[in-house]
């Protein structure tokens, strides 16, 4: 990923925040024909210091479910168009539009899981992770043979990245007045995307600059 120095984020707390905000990730592997194979799926995330573990599952017919080896996982953060009209020096510096965003690329080894106990654990924990968010009460019941039989329709995975790239492109290469103007401009817009980018920009603005 092309990441100018100004936009590189090195604190893994940024990754924690991205996954907590949106755990629906993009998983990319290379197929037998040399072309990318892509899945979009919810993931379970855990970090202990610099060690990261990501788990999830595919539908068994998904061609990616047969892959073991190198993989790339993309975690998506908020993003939004930035108008040059919001910048204090828009005329003097002949500013142009841009797009602000936060994203993470994780590269590492992918291990498919077929054991019933591993699959049951992943399904149960996914339910625990997401069911409460919608006010539901569903829980995986391993003693229910009908639920247990459905495990045969999935393949689980463990993904342990050995390289993490975090890019938070938030006008850090602009004068403070421009960043403040963009935050104000975003603040006038509806929607979570504008608010999310504005909040990230304000957070970075409050940090000491290099």
GROMACS .gro file of C-alpha atoms in nm:
model
  210
    1UNK     CA    1   0.000   0.000   0.000
    2UNK     CA    2   0.134   0.340  -0.095
    3UNK     CA    3   0.168   0.526   0.235
    4UNK     CA    4   0.350   0.859   0.252
    5UNK     CA    5   0.524   0.914   0.584
    6UNK     CA    6   0.271   1.175   0.696
    7UNK     CA    7  -0.013   0.924   0.672
    8UNK     CA    8   0.155   0.621   0.831
    9UNK     CA    9   0.009   0.509   1.164
   10UNK     CA   10   0.233   0.293   1.384
   11UNK     CA   11   0.026   0.250   1.700
   12UNK     CA   12  -0.165  -0.079   1.688
   13UNK     CA   13  -0.436   0.086   1.894
   14UNK     CA   14  -0.540   0.231   1.558
   15UNK     CA   15  -0.596  -0.122   1.429
   16UNK     CA   16  -0.791  -0.212   1.743
   17UNK     CA   17  -1.016   0.086   1.677
   18UNK     CA   18  -1.067   0.005   1.309
   19UNK     CA   19  -1.169  -0.356   1.372
   20UNK     CA   20  -1.394  -0.264   1.664
   21UNK     CA   21  -1.563  -0.003   1.446
   22UNK     CA   22  -1.613  -0.233   1.145
   23UNK     CA   23  -1.523  -0.603   1.179
   24UNK     CA   24  -1.656  -0.681   0.829
   25UNK     CA   25  -1.324  -0.731   0.650
   26UNK     CA   26  -1.198  -0.812   0.300
   27UNK     CA   27  -0.982  -1.124   0.267
   28UNK     CA   28  -0.765  -1.160  -0.043
   29UNK     CA   29  -0.572  -1.469  -0.154
   30UNK     CA   30  -0.418  -1.583  -0.482
   31UNK     CA   31  -0.600  -1.851  -0.682
   32UNK     CA   32  -0.449  -2.136  -0.879
   33UNK     CA   33  -0.479  -1.922  -1.194
   34UNK     CA   34  -0.272  -1.646  -1.035
   35UNK     CA   35  -0.569  -1.413  -1.002
   36UNK     CA   36  -0.695  -1.270  -0.673
   37UNK     CA   37  -0.973  -1.447  -0.483
   38UNK     CA   38  -1.172  -1.219  -0.252
   39UNK     CA   39  -1.417  -1.277   0.032
   40UNK     CA   40  -1.602  -1.024   0.246
   41UNK     CA   41  -1.677  -1.156   0.594
   42UNK     CA   42  -1.711  -1.076   0.964
   43UNK     CA   43  -1.408  -1.157   1.175
   44UNK     CA   44  -1.310  -1.214   1.535
   45UNK     CA   45  -1.007  -1.013   1.644
   46UNK     CA   46  -0.767  -1.050   1.933
   47UNK     CA   47  -0.434  -0.881   2.004
   48UNK     CA   48  -0.175  -0.949   2.271
   49UNK     CA   49   0.100  -0.692   2.231
   50UNK     CA   50   0.228  -0.732   1.877
   51UNK     CA   51   0.064  -1.072   1.823
   52UNK     CA   52  -0.265  -1.058   1.633
   53UNK     CA   53  -0.511  -1.340   1.573
   54UNK     CA   54  -0.807  -1.313   1.338
   55UNK     CA   55  -1.066  -1.588   1.301
   56UNK     CA   56  -1.375  -1.643   1.090
   57UNK     CA   57  -1.531  -1.886   0.845
   58UNK     CA   58  -1.633  -1.931   0.484
   59UNK     CA   59  -1.921  -2.121   0.329
   60UNK     CA   60  -1.769  -2.455   0.234
   61UNK     CA   61  -1.832  -2.408  -0.143
   62UNK     CA   62  -1.631  -2.084  -0.140
   63UNK     CA   63  -1.314  -2.155  -0.348
   64UNK     CA   64  -1.109  -1.955  -0.097
   65UNK     CA   65  -1.194  -2.212   0.171
   66UNK     CA   66  -0.936  -2.447   0.018
   67UNK     CA   67  -0.654  -2.194   0.055
   68UNK     CA   68  -0.374  -2.233   0.307
   69UNK     CA   69  -0.083  -1.992   0.302
   70UNK     CA   70  -0.022  -1.623   0.233
   71UNK     CA   71  -0.319  -1.387   0.253
   72UNK     CA   72  -0.401  -1.019   0.282
   73UNK     CA   73  -0.679  -0.886   0.504
   74UNK     CA   74  -0.818  -0.533   0.457
   75UNK     CA   75  -0.993  -0.352   0.739
   76UNK     CA   76  -1.193  -0.049   0.630
   77UNK     CA   77  -1.236   0.272   0.827
   78UNK     CA   78  -1.438   0.588   0.763
   79UNK     CA   79  -1.375   0.784   0.443
   80UNK     CA   80  -1.506   1.100   0.281
   81UNK     CA   81  -1.453   1.347  -0.001
   82UNK     CA   82  -1.268   1.664   0.102
   83UNK     CA   83  -1.349   1.987  -0.084
   84UNK     CA   84  -1.063   2.232  -0.148
   85UNK     CA   85  -1.315   2.506  -0.073
   86UNK     CA   86  -1.277   2.422   0.296
   87UNK     CA   87  -0.907   2.513   0.303
   88UNK     CA   88  -0.783   2.848   0.431
   89UNK     CA   89  -0.522   2.871   0.154
   90UNK     CA   90  -0.742   2.730  -0.123
   91UNK     CA   91  -0.664   3.013  -0.367
   92UNK     CA   92  -0.303   3.093  -0.277
   93UNK     CA   93  -0.196   2.727  -0.292
   94UNK     CA   94  -0.433   2.627  -0.577
   95UNK     CA   95  -0.570   2.340  -0.372
   96UNK     CA   96  -0.752   2.048  -0.533
   97UNK     CA   97  -1.003   1.791  -0.401
   98UNK     CA   98  -0.888   1.483  -0.213
   99UNK     CA   99  -1.032   1.188  -0.023
  100UNK     CA  100  -0.957   1.126   0.345
  101UNK     CA  101  -0.973   0.777   0.491
  102UNK     CA  102  -0.837   0.523   0.735
  103UNK     CA  103  -0.753   0.165   0.636
  104UNK     CA  104  -0.540  -0.129   0.748
  105UNK     CA  105  -0.366  -0.397   0.541
  106UNK     CA  106  -0.263  -0.713   0.726
  107UNK     CA  107  -0.042  -0.973   0.556
  108UNK     CA  108   0.029  -1.316   0.694
  109UNK     CA  109  -0.048  -1.685   0.687
  110UNK     CA  110  -0.397  -1.829   0.662
  111UNK     CA  111  -0.486  -2.167   0.811
  112UNK     CA  112  -0.817  -2.340   0.726
  113UNK     CA  113  -0.993  -2.517   1.013
  114UNK     CA  114  -1.212  -2.825   0.971
  115UNK     CA  115  -1.237  -2.967   1.323
  116UNK     CA  116  -1.588  -2.956   1.467
  117UNK     CA  117  -1.473  -2.807   1.797
  118UNK     CA  118  -1.291  -2.521   1.623
  119UNK     CA  119  -1.588  -2.446   1.398
  120UNK     CA  120  -1.830  -2.455   1.691
  121UNK     CA  121  -1.611  -2.213   1.886
  122UNK     CA  122  -1.595  -1.965   1.596
  123UNK     CA  123  -1.971  -1.975   1.534
  124UNK     CA  124  -2.047  -1.940   1.905
  125UNK     CA  125  -1.812  -1.646   1.948
  126UNK     CA  126  -1.939  -1.469   1.638
  127UNK     CA  127  -2.289  -1.496   1.782
  128UNK     CA  128  -2.172  -1.360   2.116
  129UNK     CA  129  -1.991  -1.077   1.941
  130UNK     CA  130  -2.272  -0.955   1.718
  131UNK     CA  131  -2.608  -1.077   1.848
  132UNK     CA  132  -2.621  -0.829   2.135
  133UNK     CA  133  -2.571  -0.540   1.893
  134UNK     CA  134  -2.913  -0.607   1.740
  135UNK     CA  135  -3.085  -0.684   2.069
  136UNK     CA  136  -3.108  -1.055   1.991
  137UNK     CA  137  -3.063  -1.356   2.215
  138UNK     CA  138  -2.947  -1.626   1.971
  139UNK     CA  139  -2.672  -1.851   2.104
  140UNK     CA  140  -2.510  -2.144   1.931
  141UNK     CA  141  -2.624  -2.468   2.096
  142UNK     CA  142  -2.377  -2.749   2.038
  143UNK     CA  143  -2.616  -2.995   2.203
  144UNK     CA  144  -2.871  -2.929   1.931
  145UNK     CA  145  -2.797  -3.182   1.653
  146UNK     CA  146  -2.960  -2.961   1.390
  147UNK     CA  147  -2.730  -2.670   1.473
  148UNK     CA  148  -2.426  -2.895   1.502
  149UNK     CA  149  -2.498  -3.051   1.163
  150UNK     CA  150  -2.479  -2.708   1.000
  151UNK     CA  151  -2.111  -2.689   1.088
  152UNK     CA  152  -2.052  -2.925   0.797
  153UNK     CA  153  -2.144  -2.637   0.566
  154UNK     CA  154  -1.856  -2.412   0.669
  155UNK     CA  155  -1.476  -2.404   0.686
  156UNK     CA  156  -1.311  -2.196   0.955
  157UNK     CA  157  -0.983  -2.009   0.942
  158UNK     CA  158  -0.712  -1.864   1.161
  159UNK     CA  159  -0.509  -1.573   1.027
  160UNK     CA  160  -0.195  -1.449   1.201
  161UNK     CA  161  -0.052  -1.141   1.029
  162UNK     CA  162   0.320  -1.077   1.041
  163UNK     CA  163   0.296  -0.737   0.870
  164UNK     CA  164   0.050  -0.460   0.952
  165UNK     CA  165   0.021  -0.139   0.749
  166UNK     CA  166  -0.200   0.136   0.887
  167UNK     CA  167  -0.282   0.439   0.674
  168UNK     CA  168  -0.474   0.731   0.824
  169UNK     CA  169  -0.488   0.994   0.548
  170UNK     CA  170  -0.631   1.296   0.728
  171UNK     CA  171  -0.471   1.609   0.582
  172UNK     CA  172  -0.166   1.578   0.809
  173UNK     CA  173   0.041   1.727   0.523
  174UNK     CA  174  -0.163   2.050   0.532
  175UNK     CA  175  -0.138   2.361   0.750
  176UNK     CA  176  -0.344   2.347   1.068
  177UNK     CA  177  -0.586   2.609   0.932
  178UNK     CA  178  -0.670   2.379   0.640
  179UNK     CA  179  -0.734   2.084   0.869
  180UNK     CA  180  -0.958   2.295   1.088
  181UNK     CA  181  -1.146   2.417   0.781
  182UNK     CA  182  -1.199   2.061   0.657
  183UNK     CA  183  -1.321   1.950   0.999
  184UNK     CA  184  -1.569   2.238   1.001
  185UNK     CA  185  -1.682   2.155   0.647
  186UNK     CA  186  -1.739   1.790   0.733
  187UNK     CA  187  -1.925   1.897   1.045
  188UNK     CA  188  -2.189   2.062   0.831
  189UNK     CA  189  -2.268   1.740   0.647
  190UNK     CA  190  -2.509   1.462   0.747
  191UNK     CA  191  -2.409   1.102   0.794
  192UNK     CA  192  -2.171   0.888   0.995
  193UNK     CA  193  -1.896   0.894   0.731
  194UNK     CA  194  -1.844   1.270   0.750
  195UNK     CA  195  -1.863   1.267   1.130
  196UNK     CA  196  -1.620   0.976   1.154
  197UNK     CA  197  -1.357   1.138   0.935
  198UNK     CA  198  -1.396   1.471   1.115
  199UNK     CA  199  -1.346   1.300   1.451
  200UNK     CA  200  -1.031   1.126   1.332
  201UNK     CA  201  -0.895   1.451   1.192
  202UNK     CA  202  -0.962   1.633   1.518
  203UNK     CA  203  -0.788   1.355   1.711
  204UNK     CA  204  -0.478   1.372   1.491
  205UNK     CA  205  -0.480   1.751   1.506
  206UNK     CA  206  -0.461   1.735   1.883
  207UNK     CA  207  -0.144   1.524   1.868
  208UNK     CA  208   0.205   1.676   1.851
  209UNK     CA  209   0.333   1.704   1.495
  210UNK     CA  210   0.671   1.563   1.395
   0.00000   0.00000   0.00000
